[in-house]
Coordinates of C-alpha atoms in Angstrom, one line a residue:
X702 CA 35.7 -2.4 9.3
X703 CA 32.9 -5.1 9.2
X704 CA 34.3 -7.3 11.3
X705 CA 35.9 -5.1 13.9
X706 CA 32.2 -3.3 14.0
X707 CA 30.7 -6.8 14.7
X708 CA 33.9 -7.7 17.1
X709 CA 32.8 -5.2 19.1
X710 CA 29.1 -5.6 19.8
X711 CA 30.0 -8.7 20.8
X712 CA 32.2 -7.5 22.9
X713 CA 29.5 -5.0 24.6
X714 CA 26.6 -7.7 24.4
X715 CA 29.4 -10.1 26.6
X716 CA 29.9 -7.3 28.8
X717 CA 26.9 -6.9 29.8
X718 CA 25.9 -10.8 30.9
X719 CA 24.0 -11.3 27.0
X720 CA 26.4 -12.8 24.6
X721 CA 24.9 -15.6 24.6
X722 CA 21.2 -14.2 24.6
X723 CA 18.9 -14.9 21.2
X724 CA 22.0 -16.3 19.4
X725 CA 20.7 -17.5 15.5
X726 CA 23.1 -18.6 12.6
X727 CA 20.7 -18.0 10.2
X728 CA 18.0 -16.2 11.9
X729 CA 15.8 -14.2 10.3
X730 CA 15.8 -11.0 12.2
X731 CA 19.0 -9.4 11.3
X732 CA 20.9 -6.5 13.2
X733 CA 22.7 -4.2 11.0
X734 CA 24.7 -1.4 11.9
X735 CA 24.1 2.1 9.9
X736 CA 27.7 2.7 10.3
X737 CA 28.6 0.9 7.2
X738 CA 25.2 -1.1 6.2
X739 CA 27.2 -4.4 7.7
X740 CA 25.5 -7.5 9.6
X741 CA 26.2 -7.4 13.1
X742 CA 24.3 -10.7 13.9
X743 CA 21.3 -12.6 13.5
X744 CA 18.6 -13.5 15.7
X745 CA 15.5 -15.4 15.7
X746 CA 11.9 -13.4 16.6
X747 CA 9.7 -14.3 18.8
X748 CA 7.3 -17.0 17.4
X749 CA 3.6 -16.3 18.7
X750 CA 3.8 -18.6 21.5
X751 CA 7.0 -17.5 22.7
X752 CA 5.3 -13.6 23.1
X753 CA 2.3 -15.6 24.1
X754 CA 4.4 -17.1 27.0
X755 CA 6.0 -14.1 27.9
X756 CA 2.8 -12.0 28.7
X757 CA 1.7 -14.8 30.7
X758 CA 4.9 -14.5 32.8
X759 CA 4.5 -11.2 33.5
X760 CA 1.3 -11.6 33.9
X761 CA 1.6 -14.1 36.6
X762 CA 5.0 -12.1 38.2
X763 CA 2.7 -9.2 38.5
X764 CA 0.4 -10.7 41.2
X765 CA 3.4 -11.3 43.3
X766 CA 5.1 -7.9 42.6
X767 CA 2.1 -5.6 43.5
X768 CA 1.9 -6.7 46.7
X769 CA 6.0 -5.9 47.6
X770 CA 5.6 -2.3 49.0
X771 CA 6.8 -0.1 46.9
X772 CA 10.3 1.3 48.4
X773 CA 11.3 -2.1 48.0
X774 CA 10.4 -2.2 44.5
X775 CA 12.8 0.9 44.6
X776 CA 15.3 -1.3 45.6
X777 CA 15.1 -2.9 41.8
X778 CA 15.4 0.0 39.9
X779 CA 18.2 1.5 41.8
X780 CA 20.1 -2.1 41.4
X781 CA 19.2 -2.0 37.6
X782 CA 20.8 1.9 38.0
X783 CA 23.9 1.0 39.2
X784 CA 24.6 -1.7 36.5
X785 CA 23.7 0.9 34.0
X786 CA 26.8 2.9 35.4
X787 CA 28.9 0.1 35.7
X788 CA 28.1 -0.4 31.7
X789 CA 27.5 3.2 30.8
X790 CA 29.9 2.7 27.8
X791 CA 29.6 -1.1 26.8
X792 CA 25.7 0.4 26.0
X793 CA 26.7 3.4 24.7
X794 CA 29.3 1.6 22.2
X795 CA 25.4 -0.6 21.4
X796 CA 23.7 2.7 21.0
X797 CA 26.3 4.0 18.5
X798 CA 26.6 0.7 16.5
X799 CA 23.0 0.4 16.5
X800 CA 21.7 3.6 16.1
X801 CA 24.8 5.6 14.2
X802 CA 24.6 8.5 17.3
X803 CA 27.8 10.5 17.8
X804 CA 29.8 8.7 20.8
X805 CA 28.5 11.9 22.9
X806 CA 25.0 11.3 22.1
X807 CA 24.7 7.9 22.5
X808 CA 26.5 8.1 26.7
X809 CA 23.9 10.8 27.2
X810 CA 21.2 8.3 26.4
X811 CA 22.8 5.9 28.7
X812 CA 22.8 8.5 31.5
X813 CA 19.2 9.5 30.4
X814 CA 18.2 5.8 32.1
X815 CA 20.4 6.5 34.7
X816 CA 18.2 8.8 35.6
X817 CA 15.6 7.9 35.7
X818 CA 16.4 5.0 37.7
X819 CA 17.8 7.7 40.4
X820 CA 14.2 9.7 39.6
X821 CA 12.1 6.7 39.9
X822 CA 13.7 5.2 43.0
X823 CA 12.6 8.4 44.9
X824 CA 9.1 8.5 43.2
X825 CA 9.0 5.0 45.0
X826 CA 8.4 6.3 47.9
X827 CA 6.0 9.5 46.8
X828 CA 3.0 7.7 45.3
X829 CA 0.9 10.0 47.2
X830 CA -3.2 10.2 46.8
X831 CA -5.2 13.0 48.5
X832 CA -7.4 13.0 51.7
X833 CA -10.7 15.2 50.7
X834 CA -13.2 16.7 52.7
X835 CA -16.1 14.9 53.0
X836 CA -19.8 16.3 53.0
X837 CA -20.7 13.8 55.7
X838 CA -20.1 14.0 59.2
X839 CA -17.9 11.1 60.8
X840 CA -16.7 10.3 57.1
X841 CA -13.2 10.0 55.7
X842 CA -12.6 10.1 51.7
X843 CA -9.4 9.7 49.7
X844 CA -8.3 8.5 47.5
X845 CA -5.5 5.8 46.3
X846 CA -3.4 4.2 43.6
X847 CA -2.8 1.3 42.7
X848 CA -0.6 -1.1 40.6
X849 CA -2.1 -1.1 37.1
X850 CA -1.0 -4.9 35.1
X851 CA 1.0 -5.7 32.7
X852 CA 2.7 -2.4 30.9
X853 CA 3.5 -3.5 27.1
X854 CA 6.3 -1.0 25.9
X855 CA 6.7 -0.9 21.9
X856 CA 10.0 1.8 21.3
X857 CA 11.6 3.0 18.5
X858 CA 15.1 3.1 16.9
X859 CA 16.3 6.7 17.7
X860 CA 16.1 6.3 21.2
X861 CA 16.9 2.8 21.5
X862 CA 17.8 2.2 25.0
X863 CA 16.1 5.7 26.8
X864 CA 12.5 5.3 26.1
X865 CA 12.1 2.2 27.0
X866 CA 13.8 3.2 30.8
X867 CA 11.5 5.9 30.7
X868 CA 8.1 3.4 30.8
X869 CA 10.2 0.6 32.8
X870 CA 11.6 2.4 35.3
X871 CA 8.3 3.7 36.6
X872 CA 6.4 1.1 35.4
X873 CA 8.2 -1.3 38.4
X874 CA 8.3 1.2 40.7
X875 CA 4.7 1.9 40.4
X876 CA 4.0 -2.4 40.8
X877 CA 3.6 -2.9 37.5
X878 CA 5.9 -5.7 35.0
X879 CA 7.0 -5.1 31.6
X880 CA 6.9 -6.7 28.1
X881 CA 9.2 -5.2 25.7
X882 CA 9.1 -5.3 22.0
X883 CA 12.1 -3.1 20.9
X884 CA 12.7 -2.0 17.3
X885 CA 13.5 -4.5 14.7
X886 CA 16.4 -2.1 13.8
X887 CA 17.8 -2.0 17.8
X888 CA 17.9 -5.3 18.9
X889 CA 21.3 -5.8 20.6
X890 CA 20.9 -2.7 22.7
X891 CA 17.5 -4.6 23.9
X892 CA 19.5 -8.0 24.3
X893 CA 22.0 -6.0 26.8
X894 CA 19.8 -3.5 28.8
X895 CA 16.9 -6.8 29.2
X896 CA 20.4 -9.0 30.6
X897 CA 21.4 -6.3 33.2
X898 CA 17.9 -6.1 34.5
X899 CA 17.5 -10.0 34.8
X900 CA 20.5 -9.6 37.0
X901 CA 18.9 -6.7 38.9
X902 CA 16.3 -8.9 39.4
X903 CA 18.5 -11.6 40.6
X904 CA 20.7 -9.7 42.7
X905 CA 17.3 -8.0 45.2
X906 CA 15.1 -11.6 44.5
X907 CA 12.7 -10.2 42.4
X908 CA 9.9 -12.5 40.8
X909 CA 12.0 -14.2 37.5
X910 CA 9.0 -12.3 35.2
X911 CA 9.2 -8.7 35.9
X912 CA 10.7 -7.9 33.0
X913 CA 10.0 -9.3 29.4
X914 CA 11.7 -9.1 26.3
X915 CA 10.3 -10.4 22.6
X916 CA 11.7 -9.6 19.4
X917 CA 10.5 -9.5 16.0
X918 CA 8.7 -6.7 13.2
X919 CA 5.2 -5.7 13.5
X920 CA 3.2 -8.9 14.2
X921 CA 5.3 -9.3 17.8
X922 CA 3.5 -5.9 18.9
X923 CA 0.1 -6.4 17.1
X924 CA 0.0 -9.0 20.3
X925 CA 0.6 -6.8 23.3
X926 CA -1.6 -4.6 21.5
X927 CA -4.6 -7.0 21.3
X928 CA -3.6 -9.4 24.4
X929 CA -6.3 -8.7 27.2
X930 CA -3.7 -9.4 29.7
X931 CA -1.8 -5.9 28.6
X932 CA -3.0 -3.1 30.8
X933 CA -1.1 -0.6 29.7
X934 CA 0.4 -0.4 25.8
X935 CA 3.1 2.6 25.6
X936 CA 4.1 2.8 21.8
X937 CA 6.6 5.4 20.3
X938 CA 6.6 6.1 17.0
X939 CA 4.9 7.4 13.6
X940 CA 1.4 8.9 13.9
X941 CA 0.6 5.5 11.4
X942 CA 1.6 3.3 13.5
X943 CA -0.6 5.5 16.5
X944 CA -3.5 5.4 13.8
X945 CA -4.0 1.2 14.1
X946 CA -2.8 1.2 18.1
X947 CA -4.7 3.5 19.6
X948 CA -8.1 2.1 18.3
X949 CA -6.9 -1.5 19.0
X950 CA -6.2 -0.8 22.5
X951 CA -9.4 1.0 22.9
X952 CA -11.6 -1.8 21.8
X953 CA -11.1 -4.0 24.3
X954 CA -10.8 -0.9 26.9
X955 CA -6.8 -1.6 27.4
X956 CA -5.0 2.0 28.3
X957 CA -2.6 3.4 25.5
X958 CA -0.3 5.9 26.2
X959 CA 1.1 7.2 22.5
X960 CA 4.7 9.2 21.6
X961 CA 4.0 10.1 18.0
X962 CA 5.7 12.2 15.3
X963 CA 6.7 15.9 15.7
X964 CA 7.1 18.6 13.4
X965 CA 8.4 21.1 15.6
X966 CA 9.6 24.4 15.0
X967 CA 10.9 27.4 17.0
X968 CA 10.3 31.4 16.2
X969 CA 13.4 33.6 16.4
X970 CA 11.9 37.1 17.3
X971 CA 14.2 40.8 16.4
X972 CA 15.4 40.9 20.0
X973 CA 16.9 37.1 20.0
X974 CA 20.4 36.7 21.2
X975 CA 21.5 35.2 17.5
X976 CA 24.8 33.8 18.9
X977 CA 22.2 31.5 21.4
X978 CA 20.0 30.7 19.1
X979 CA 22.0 29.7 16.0
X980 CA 24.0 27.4 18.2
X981 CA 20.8 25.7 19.9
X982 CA 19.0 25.7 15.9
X983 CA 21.8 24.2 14.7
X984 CA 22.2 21.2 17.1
X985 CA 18.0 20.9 17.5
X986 CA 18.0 20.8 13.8
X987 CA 21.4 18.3 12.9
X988 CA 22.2 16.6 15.8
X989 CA 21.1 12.9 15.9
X990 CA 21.0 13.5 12.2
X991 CA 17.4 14.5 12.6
X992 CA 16.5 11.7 13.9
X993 CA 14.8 12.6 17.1
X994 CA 11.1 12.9 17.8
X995 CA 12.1 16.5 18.7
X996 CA 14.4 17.0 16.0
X997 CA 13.7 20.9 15.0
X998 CA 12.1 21.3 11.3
X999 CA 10.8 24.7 11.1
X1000 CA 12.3 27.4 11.9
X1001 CA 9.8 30.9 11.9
X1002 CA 12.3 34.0 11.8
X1003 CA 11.4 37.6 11.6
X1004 CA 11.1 39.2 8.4
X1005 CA 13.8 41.6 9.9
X1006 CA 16.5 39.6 10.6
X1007 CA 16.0 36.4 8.4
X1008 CA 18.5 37.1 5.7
X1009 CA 20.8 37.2 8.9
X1010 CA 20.2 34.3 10.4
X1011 CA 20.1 31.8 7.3
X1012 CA 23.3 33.5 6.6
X1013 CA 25.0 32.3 10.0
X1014 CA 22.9 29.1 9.9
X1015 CA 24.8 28.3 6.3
X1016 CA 28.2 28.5 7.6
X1017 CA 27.4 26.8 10.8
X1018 CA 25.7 24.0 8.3
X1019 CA 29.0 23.7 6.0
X1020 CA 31.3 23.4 9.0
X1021 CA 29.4 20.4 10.2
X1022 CA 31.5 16.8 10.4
X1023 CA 29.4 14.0 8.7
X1024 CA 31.0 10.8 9.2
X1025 CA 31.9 7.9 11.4
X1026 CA 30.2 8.7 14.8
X1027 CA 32.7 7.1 16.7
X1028 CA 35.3 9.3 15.0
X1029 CA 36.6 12.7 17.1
X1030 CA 34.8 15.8 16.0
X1031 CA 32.0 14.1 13.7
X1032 CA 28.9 15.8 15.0
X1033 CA 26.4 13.9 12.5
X1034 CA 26.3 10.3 12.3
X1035 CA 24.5 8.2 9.3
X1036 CA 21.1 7.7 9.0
X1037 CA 19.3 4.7 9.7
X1038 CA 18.7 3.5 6.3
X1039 CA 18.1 4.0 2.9
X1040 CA 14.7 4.5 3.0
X1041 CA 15.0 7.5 5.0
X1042 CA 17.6 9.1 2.4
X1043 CA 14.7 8.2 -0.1
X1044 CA 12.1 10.7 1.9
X1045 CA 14.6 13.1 2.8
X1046 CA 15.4 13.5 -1.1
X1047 CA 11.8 13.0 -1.7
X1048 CA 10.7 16.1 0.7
X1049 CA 13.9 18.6 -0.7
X1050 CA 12.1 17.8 -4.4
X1051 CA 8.8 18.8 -3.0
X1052 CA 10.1 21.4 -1.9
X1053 CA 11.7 22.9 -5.0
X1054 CA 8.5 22.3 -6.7
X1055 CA 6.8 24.7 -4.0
X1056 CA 9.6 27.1 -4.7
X1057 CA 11.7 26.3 -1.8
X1058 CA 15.5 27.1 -2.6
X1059 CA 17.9 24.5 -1.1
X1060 CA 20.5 27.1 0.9
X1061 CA 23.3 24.2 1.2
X1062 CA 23.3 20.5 2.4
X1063 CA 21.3 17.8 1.2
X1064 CA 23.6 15.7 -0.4
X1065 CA 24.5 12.0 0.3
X1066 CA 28.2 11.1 0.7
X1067 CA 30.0 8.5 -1.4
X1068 CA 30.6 6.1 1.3
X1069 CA 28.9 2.8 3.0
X1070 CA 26.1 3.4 5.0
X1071 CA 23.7 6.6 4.6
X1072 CA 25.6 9.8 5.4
X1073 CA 23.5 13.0 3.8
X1074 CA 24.4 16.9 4.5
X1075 CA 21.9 18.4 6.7
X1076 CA 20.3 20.5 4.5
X1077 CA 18.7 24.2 5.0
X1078 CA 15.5 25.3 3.3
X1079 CA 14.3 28.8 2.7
X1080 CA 10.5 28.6 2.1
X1081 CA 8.2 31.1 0.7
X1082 CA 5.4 29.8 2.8
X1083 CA 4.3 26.5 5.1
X1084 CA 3.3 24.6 2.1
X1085 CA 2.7 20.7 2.4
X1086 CA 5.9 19.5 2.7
X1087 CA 6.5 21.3 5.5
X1088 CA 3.5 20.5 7.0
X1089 CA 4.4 17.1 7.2
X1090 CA 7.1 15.2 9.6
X1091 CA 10.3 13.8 8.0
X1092 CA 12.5 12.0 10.0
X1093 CA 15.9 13.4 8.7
X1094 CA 18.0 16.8 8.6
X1095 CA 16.2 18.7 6.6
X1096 CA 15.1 22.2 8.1
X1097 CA 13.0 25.0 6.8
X1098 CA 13.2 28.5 7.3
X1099 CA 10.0 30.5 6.4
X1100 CA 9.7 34.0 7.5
X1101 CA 7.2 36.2 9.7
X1102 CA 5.8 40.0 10.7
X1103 CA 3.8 39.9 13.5
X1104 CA 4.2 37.8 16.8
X1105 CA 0.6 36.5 16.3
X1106 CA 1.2 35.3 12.3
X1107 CA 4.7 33.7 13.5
X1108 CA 2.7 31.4 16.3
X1109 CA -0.6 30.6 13.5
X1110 CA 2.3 29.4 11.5
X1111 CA 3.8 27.7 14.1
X1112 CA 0.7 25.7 15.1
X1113 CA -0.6 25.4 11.6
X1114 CA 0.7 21.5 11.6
X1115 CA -1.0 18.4 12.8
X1116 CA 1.8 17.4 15.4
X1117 CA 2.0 19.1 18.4
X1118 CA 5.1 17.8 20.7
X1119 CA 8.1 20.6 21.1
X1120 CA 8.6 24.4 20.6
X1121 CA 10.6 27.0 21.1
X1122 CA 10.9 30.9 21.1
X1123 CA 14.0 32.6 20.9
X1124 CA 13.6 36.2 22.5
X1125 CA 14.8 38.4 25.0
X1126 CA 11.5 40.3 25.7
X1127 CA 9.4 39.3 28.6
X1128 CA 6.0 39.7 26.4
X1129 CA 6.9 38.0 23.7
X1130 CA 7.9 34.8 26.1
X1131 CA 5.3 34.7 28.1
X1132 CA 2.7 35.4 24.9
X1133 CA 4.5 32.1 23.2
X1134 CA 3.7 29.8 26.5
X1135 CA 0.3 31.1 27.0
X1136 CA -3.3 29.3 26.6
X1137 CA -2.8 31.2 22.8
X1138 CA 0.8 30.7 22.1
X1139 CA 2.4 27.2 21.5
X1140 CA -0.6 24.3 21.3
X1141 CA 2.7 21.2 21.9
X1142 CA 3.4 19.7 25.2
X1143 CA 6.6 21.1 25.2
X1144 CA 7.5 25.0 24.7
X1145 CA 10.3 26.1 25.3
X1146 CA 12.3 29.9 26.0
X1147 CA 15.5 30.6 24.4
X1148 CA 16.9 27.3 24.2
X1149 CA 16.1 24.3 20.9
X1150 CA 13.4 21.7 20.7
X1151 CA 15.2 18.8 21.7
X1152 CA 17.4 17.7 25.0
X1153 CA 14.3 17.4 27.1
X1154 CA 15.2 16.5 31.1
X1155 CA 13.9 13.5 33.0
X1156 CA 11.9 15.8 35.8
X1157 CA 9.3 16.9 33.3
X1158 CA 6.5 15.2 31.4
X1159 CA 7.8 14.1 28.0
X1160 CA 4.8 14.1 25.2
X1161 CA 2.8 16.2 23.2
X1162 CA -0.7 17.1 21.8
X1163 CA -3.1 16.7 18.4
X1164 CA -1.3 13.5 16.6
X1165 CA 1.8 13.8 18.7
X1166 CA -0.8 11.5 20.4
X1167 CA -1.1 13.2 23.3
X1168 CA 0.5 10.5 26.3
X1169 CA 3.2 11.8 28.6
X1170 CA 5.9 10.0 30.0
X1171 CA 9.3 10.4 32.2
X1172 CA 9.0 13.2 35.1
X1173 CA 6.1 14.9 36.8
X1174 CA 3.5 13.0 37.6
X1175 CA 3.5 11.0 34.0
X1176 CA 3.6 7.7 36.7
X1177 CA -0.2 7.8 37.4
X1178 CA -0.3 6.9 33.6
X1179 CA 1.0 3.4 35.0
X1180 CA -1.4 3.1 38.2
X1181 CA -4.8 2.9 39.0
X1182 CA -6.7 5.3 41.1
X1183 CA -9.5 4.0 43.6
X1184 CA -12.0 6.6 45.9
X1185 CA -12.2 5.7 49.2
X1186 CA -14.8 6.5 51.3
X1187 CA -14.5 5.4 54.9
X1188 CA -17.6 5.9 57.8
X1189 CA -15.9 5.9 61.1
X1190 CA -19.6 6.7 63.0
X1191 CA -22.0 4.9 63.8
X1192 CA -24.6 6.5 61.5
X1193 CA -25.3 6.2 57.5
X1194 CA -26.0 9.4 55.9
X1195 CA -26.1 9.6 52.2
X1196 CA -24.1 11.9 50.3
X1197 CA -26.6 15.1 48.5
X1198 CA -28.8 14.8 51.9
X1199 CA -31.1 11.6 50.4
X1200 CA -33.4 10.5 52.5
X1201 CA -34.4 6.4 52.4
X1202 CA -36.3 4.7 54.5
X1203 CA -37.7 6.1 58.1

């Protein structure tokens, strides 16, 4: 299996114009699949210099590219679009081999950047600013926005490809170029997504340095976050890693825009449609293997009906398909690596301790890579454990009264990113998405946590870390905005009626 694994990111990477992109014999960066543990290649990181060298490219590319009006910038991301269809499942085949999702999974990521090249090719031409009244007669003020610098984009390894679309799609369109320092763990799906857009950049005569890419472990993003030439770092990833960039940035006044952890939950209230909700738990919950940002890991169910619903959740859970992702019917792929079996099996012993009772799941398989059991948690309270994020299937069900105790437990946790309330009366909906109901940037009405769209702001609050990115208006994250006042008379008052001089 190794080598047909290997055979075919080769395959993909050659595809897509980059076989012959970072090649190392004995590199030290190595790219391992989670499908079986196996070496898919090896690659050399990027020395100092090198990602010294590539923020100076961009650097200099972006005095050239925020001049090009922006529908012609367009032009670039809706060329870098249409090679992302052309190669919708060469990168998806990368996305799986990389980052172990189900084949289903991993061509919805690839049409997440689709997209939001489509979204951010329209936004090209929307980059409005306001006209304001002004207090003085004979005076005009607006206000504008401008290209920002150079955007650094840091991304992690369960959205390999997506996120970093997400800031680069909008960051061109907006004027802005891009350094990107994938995950260590992701590297080929980099390798192929930076090729296509080097030909994007070819094919409409864009300048050579819109688009970076560096490779490497920590050190190769400690430099876009202290390089002064960085305008804009966008990091995704654990609130620890958000704990040493945000302060970074913020010394030498750079602009951060963080995607943290989430511990996200959704209440399930007496009137919920069960058949809904266990279906949309159960894919929130497994799916990605837990993997996602969004990943659902409490669920806060009526004292009424909770017996119920762990019930259905347990068969739904033991009818899952773990295995080979590319297989036919395998809904939950490996995980990424051994160290997350060793906190997933870390958090279910916690949780016995706290007198959690392990309903079913949360066993590892006896084959290569790291294939667990999602595993189901009935909790006698919100004790530590659960408080905290961990990045794997484990879910726990606690139980609640009243509508008011079931949203205190629900924002009793220091993440704030994506909820949900499962209910089918108008009160209890509307209570949930009120100024006193969910305190994450995304709540959500009778369907999961995760599966956000493109056309709204992606992010959330507290150590979620509290930047947005995607749809809305998440692009003035990646601009500049200037006041403008313009006099068109011939006389100079001052704003607040001063008075100077005769």
């Amino acid at each position: 299996m190794t080598s047909s694994l290997r055979a075919r990111a080769e395959q993909a990477l050659r595809a897509c114009g980059a076989a012959d992109d970072h090649p190392a014999a004995d590199g030290e960066l190595i790219a391992r699949t989670p499908l079986d543990g196996s070496v898919l290649c090896r690659l050399n990181p990027s020395n100092p210099e090198q990602v010294s060298d590539a923020i100076d490219q961009a650097h200099q590319a972006f005095s050239r590219w925020r001049t090009v009006p922006a529908p012609q910038r367009g032009v670039l991301v809706r060329r870098l679009g249409e090679l992302l269809t052309e190669h919708k499942a060469d990168l998806a085949d990368l996305v799986t081999l990389e980052a172990g999702k189900v084949t289903s999974e991993a061509l919805g990521e690839v049409q997440e950047m689709i997209d939001i090249c489509e979204f951010a090719v329209g936004l090209s031409r929307q980059l409005y600013g306001r006209t304001m009244a002004s207090e003085r007669p004979g005076h005009r003020l607006m206000e504008t926005w401008h290209p920002l610098g150079v955007v650094g984009v840091i991304s992690a390894f369960n959205f390999p490809v997506a996120v970093w679309s997400w800031n680069t799609a909008l960051a061109l369109v907006c004027g802005d170029t891009v350094v990107w320092k994938p995950s260590e763990l992701t590297p080929l799906t980099a390798i192929a997504c930076d090729a296509l857009l080097r030909r994007a950049a070819r094919d409409v005569g864009a300048p050579d340095g819109v688009h970076r890419l560096v490779l490497g472990p920590g050190p190769v993003g400690e430099q876009l976050v202290d390089d002064p030439r960085v305008a804009l770092v966008s990091a995704t990833g654990s609130v620890r890693m958000g704990r040493t960039v945000g302060p970074r940035v913020a010394a030498r006044f750079g602009r951060c825009l963080l995607e943290l952890g989430g511990n996200n939950a959704a209440v399930v209230a007496p009137t919920a449609d069960l058949d809904l909700a266990v279906r949309a738990v159960v894919f929130s919950a497994a799916g990605t293997a837990g993997q996602r940002c969004t990943s659902l890991r409490r669920l806060i169910v009526h004292a009424s009906i909770v017996d119920t619903v762990v019930d259905r959740l347990a068969d739904a859970y033991r009818q899952l398909r773990v295995g080979d992702p590319t297989e036919d019917g395998v809904l939950v792929g490996p995980l990424i690596r051994e160290q997350s079996w060793a906190a997933m099996a870390s958090a279910l012993e916690r949780a016995r301790a706290d007198g959690g009772t392990v309903v079913c799941g949360g066993e590892r398989l006896d084959r290569a890579g790291v294939y667990v059991t999602p595993a189901l948690v009935r909790m006698p309270a919100q004790t530590e454990v659960v408080r905290e994020e961990t990045f794997a299937p484990v879910l726990y069900v606690l139980g609640y009264d009243t509508l008011d105790e079931a949203i205190a437990l629900h924002n009793d946790v220091p993440q704030g990113l994506s909820s949900a309330v499962f209910t089918l009366d108008q009160r209890e909906a509307e209570r949930f998405l009120a100024a006193d109901g969910s305190d994450c940037g995304i709540a959500n009405v009778n369907i999961g946590t995760s599966g956000a769209e493109i056309g709204g702001a992606f992010g959330g609050e507290k150590e979620t870390g509290g930047g947005r990115e995607s749809g809305s208006d998440s692009w003035k994250a990646y601009m500049r905005r200037a006041t403008n006042t313009v006099n068109y008379s011939d006389q100079l008052p001052l704003a607040q009626g001063v008075k100077f001089g005769g």
